[in-house]
One Martini backbone bead per residue (centre of mass of N, CA, C, O) as a GRO file, in nm:
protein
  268
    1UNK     BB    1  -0.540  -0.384  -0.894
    2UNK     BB    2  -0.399  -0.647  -1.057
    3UNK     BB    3  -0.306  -0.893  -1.106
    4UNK     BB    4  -0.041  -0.883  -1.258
    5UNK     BB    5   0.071  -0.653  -1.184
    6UNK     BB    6   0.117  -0.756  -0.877
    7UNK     BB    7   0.304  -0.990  -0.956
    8UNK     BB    8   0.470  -0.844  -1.064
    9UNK     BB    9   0.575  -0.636  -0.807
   10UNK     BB   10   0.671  -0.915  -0.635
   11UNK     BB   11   0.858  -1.036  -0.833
   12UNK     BB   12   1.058  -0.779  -0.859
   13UNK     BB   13   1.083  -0.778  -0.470
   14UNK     BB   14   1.080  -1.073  -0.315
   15UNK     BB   15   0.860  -1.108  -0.156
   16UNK     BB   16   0.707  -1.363  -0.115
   17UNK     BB   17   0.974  -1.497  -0.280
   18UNK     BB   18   1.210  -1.536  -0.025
   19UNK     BB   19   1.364  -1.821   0.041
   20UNK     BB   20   1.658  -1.731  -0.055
   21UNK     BB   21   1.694  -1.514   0.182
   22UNK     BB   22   1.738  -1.814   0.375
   23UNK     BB   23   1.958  -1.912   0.597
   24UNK     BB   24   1.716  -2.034   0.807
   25UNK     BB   25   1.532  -2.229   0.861
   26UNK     BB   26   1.204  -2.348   0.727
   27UNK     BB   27   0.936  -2.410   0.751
   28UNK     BB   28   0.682  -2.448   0.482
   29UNK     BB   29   0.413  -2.405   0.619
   30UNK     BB   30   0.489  -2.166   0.761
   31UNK     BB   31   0.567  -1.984   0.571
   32UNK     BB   32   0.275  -2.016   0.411
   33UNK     BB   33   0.122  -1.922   0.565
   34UNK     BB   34   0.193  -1.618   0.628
   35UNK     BB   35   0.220  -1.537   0.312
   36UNK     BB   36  -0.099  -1.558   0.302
   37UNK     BB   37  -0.158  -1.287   0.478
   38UNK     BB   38  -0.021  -1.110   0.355
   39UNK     BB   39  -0.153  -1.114   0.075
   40UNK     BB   40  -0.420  -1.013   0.191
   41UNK     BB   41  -0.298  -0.752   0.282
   42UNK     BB   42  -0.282  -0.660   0.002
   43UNK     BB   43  -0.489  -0.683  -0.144
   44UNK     BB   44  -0.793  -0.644   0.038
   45UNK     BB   45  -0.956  -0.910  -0.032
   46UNK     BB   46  -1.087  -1.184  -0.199
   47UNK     BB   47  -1.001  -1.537  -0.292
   48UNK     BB   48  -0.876  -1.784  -0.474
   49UNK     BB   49  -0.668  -2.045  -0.515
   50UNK     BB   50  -0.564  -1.982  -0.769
   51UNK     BB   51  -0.441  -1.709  -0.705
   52UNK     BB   52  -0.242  -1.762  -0.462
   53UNK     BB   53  -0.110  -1.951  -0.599
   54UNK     BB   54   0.011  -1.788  -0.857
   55UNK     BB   55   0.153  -1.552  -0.661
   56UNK     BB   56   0.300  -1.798  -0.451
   57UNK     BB   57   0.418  -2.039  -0.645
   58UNK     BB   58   0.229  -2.257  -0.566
   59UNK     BB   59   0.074  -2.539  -0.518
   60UNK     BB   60  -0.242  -2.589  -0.517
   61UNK     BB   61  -0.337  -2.815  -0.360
   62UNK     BB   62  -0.138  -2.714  -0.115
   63UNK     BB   63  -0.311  -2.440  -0.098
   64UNK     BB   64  -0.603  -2.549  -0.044
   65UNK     BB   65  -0.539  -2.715   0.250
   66UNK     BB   66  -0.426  -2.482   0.397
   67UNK     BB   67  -0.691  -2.283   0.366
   68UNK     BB   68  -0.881  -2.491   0.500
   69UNK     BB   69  -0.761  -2.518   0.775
   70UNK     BB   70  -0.743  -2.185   0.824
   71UNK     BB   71  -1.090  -2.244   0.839
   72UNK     BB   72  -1.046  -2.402   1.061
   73UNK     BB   73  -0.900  -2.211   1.279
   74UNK     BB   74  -1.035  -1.918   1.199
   75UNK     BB   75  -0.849  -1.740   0.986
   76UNK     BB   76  -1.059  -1.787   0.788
   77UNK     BB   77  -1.304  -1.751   0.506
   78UNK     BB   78  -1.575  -1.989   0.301
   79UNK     BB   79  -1.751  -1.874   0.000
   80UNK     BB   80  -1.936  -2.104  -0.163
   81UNK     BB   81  -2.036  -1.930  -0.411
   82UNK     BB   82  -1.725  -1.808  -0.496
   83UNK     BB   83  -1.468  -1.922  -0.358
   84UNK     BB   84  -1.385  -1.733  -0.140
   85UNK     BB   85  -1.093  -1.608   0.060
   86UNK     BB   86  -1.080  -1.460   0.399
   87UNK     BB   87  -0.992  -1.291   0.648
   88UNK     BB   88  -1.082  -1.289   1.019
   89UNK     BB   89  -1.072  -1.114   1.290
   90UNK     BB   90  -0.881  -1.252   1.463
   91UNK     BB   91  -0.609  -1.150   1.255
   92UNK     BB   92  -0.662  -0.860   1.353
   93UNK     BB   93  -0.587  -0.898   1.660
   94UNK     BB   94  -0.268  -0.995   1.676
   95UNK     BB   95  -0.104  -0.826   1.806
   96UNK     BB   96  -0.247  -0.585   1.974
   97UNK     BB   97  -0.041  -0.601   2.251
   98UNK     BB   98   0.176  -0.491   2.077
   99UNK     BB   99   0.213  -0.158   2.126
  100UNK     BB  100  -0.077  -0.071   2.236
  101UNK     BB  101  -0.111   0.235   2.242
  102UNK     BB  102  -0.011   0.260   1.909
  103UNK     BB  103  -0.201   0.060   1.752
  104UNK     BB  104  -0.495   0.125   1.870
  105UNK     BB  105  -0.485   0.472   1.852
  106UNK     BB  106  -0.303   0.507   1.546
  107UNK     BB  107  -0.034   0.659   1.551
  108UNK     BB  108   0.135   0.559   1.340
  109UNK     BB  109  -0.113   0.556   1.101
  110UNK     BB  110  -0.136   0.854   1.137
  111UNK     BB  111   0.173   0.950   1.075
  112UNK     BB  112   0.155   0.834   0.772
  113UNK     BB  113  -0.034   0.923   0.675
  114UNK     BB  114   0.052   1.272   0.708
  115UNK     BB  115   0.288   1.259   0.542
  116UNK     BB  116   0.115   1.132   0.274
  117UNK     BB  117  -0.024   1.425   0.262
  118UNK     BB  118   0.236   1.667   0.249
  119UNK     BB  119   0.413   1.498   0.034
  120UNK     BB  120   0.278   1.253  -0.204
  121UNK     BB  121   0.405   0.987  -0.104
  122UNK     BB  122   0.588   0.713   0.052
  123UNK     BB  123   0.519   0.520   0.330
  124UNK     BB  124   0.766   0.346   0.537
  125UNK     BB  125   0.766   0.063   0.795
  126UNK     BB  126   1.053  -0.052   0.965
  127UNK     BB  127   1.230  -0.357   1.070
  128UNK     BB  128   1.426  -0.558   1.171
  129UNK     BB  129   1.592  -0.835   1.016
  130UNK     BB  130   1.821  -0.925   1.072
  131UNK     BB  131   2.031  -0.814   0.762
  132UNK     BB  132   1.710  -0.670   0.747
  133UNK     BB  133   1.504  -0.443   0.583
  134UNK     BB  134   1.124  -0.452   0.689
  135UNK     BB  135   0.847  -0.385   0.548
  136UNK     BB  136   0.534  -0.329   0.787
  137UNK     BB  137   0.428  -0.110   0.581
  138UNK     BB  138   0.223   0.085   0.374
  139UNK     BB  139   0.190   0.407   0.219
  140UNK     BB  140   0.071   0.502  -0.116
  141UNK     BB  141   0.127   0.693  -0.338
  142UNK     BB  142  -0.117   0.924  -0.538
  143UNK     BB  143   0.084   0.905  -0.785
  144UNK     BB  144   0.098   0.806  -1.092
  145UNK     BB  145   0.384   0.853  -1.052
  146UNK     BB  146   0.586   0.565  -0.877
  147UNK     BB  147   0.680   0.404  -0.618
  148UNK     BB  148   0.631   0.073  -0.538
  149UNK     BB  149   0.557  -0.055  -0.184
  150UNK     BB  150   0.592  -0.410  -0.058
  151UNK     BB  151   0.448  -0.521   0.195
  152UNK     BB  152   0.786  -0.702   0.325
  153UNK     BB  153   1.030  -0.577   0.187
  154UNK     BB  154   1.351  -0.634   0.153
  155UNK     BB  155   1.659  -0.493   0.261
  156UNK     BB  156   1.962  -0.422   0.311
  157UNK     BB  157   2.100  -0.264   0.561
  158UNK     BB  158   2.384  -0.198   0.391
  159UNK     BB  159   2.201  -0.091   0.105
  160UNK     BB  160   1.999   0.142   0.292
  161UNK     BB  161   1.786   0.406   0.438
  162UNK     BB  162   1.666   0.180   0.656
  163UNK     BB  163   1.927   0.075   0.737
  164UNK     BB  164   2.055   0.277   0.835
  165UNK     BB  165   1.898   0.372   1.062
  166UNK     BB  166   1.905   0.120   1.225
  167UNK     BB  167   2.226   0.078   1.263
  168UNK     BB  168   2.282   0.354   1.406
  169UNK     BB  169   2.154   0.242   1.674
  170UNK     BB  170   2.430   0.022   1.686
  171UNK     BB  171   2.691  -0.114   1.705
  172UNK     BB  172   2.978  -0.161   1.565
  173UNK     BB  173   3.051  -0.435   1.610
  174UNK     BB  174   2.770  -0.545   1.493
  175UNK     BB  175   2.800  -0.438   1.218
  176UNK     BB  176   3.035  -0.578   1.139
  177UNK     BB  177   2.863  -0.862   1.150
  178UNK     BB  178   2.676  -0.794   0.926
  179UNK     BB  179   2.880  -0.712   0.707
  180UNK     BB  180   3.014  -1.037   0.739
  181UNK     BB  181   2.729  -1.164   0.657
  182UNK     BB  182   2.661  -1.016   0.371
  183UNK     BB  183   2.894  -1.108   0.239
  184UNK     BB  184   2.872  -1.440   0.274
  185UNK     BB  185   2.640  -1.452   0.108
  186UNK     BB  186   2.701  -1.333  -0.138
  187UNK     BB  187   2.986  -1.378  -0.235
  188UNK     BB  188   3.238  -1.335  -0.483
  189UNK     BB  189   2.994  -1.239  -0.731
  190UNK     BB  190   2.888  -1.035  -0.515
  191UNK     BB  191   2.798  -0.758  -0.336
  192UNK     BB  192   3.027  -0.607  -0.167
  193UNK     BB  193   3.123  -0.434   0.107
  194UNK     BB  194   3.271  -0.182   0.300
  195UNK     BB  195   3.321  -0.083   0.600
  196UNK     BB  196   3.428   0.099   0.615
  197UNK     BB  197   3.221   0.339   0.443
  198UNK     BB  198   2.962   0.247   0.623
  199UNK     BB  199   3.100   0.373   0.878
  200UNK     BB  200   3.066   0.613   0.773
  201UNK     BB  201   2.728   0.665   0.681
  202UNK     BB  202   2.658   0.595   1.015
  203UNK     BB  203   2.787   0.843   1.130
  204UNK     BB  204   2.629   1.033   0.909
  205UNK     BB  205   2.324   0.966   1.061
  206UNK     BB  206   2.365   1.015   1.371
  207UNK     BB  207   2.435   1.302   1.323
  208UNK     BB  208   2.142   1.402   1.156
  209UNK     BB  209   1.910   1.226   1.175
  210UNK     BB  210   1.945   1.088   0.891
  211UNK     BB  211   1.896   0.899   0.551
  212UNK     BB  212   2.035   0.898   0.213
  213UNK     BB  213   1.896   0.699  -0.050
  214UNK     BB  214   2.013   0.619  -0.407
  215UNK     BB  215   2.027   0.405  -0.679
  216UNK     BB  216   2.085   0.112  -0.475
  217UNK     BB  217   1.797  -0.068  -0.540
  218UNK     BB  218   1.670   0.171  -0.738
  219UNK     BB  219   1.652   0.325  -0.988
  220UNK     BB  220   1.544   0.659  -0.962
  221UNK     BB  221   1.525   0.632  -0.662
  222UNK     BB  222   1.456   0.636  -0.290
  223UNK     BB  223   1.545   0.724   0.088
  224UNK     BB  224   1.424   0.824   0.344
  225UNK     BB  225   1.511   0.828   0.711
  226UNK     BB  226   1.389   0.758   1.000
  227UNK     BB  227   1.426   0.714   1.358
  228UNK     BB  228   1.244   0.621   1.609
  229UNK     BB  229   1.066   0.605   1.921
  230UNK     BB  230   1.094   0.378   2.154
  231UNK     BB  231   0.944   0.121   2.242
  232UNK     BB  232   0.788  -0.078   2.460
  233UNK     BB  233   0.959  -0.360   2.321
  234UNK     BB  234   1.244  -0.224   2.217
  235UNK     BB  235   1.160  -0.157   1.914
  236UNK     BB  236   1.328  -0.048   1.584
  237UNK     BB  237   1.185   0.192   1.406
  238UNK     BB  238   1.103   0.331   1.093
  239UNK     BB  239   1.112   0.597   0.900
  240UNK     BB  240   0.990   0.630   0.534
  241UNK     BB  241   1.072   0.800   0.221
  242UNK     BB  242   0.957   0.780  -0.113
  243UNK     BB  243   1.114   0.785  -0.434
  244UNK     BB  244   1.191   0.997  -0.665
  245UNK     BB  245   1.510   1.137  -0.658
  246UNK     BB  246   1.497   1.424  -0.760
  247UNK     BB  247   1.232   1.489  -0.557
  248UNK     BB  248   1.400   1.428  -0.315
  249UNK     BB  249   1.621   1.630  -0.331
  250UNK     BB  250   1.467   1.909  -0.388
  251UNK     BB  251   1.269   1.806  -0.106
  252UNK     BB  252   1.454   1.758   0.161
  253UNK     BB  253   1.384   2.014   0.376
  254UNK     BB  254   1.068   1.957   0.365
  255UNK     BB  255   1.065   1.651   0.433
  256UNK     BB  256   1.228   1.706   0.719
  257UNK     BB  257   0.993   1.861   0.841
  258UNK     BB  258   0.765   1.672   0.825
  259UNK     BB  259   0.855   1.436   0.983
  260UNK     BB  260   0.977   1.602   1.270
  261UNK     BB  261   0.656   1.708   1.345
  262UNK     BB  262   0.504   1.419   1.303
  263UNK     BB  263   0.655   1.296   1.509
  264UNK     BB  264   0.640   1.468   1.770
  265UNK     BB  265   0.304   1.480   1.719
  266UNK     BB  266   0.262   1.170   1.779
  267UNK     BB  267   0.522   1.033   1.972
  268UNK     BB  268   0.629   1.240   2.196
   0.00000   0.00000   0.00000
């Protein structure tokens, strides 16, 4: 991918540059160091400070003072010759420990293969954000003609298929304060939800096992969802399939069967 393209793409879907839809205070370099993990994580290659600059929206300097720092600190590697940083395997260990036999045995990572490959979809591995489903994982349609999922992307709860099937497993009352949470944030000229609605919507999720939802964040995109099997740090994962509408419409039955053996088949 151009790096031009990958640009609009972030920035269409305020992957990098979420700073705005931080209610929480956060460090500013602290989040620039996260930023810029992700952004290699999408990457795949190494960069020069230029880049990252530019992708991640920061000024230069305060880009290159980071990436120097995190080359002291062992999380990146700086070629003298190409002027080019790129993560260490050190960032790679991270988070090892965590879900260890799911992620160091590949179950999750050949889960979404399989589903990518009998599918021909976009398949993404969501997980709650405080009001937030965020996309931890992607992997993206082989198809010319296709929604780009861009991994870290977050989408409302309340108003997405990875959050309704999130919202699912939760109390109705928990549900309740997210949805006048995310009114409040909204503001009185945002768009607001309406509980009633809403609690119909994760009621037909609960009964279905699975939501789908289309138009909502995307025009003519989609997302079937269903949740995952508790994992053992009891965190609440989704398995999303992405796509055009219509394509999601026509082939629901064949999509949800194919979910349905792939999860038995991998986390059962």
């Amino acid at each position: 991918m151009r790096v031009s393209q990958l640009s609009r793409s972030l920035g269409e879907t305020n992957v990098i540059s979420s700073d705005e839809h931080e209610s929480d205070p956060v460090v500013k370099s602290a989040g620039r160091v996260l930023k810029i993990l992700e952004l290699f994580d999408i990457l795949r290659r190494e960069a020069p400070v230029s880049e990252v600059s530019s992708l991640l929206h920061m000024p230069q300097s305060s880009t290159s003072i980071l990436l120097r720092s995190m080359v002291v600190l062992g999380y990146l590697q700086f070629n003298p010759e190409s002027r080019m940083f790129k993560p260490t395997t050190r960032v790679a260990l991270l988070g090892s420990w965590i879900n260890g036999p799911m992620i160091s045995d590949g179950r999750l990572m050949q889960l979404m293969e399989r589903i990518n490959a009998r599918t021909s979809m976009s398949v993404v591995l969501a997980a709650r954000n405080r009001v937030w489903s965020e996309y931890i994982h992607v992997v993206q349609s082989p198809n010319p003609v296709r929604l780009f999922m861009v991994k870290g992307s977050r989408r409302p709860l309340v108003r997405s298929g990875t959050g309704l099937a999130l919202l699912a497993g939760l109390s109705d009352p928990e549900i309740k304060r997210i949805v006048i949470r995310t009114n409040d944030e909204a503001g009185r000229n945002g768009q607001q939800v309406g509980i009633s609605t809403l609690m119909e919507q994760v009621v037909q999720t609960r009964q279905n096992g699975w939501a789908f939802t289309f138009d909502t964040i995307t025009k003519g995109g989609g997302m079937i969802a269903m949740r995952l099997p508790m994992l053992e740090n009891n965190e609440e994962l989704v398995l999303g399939l992405a796509g055009r509408t219509q394509q999601l419409k026509d082939n629901l039955e064949e999509y949800l069967t194919v979910m349905r053996e792939e999860i038995a088949r991998k986390l059962a």
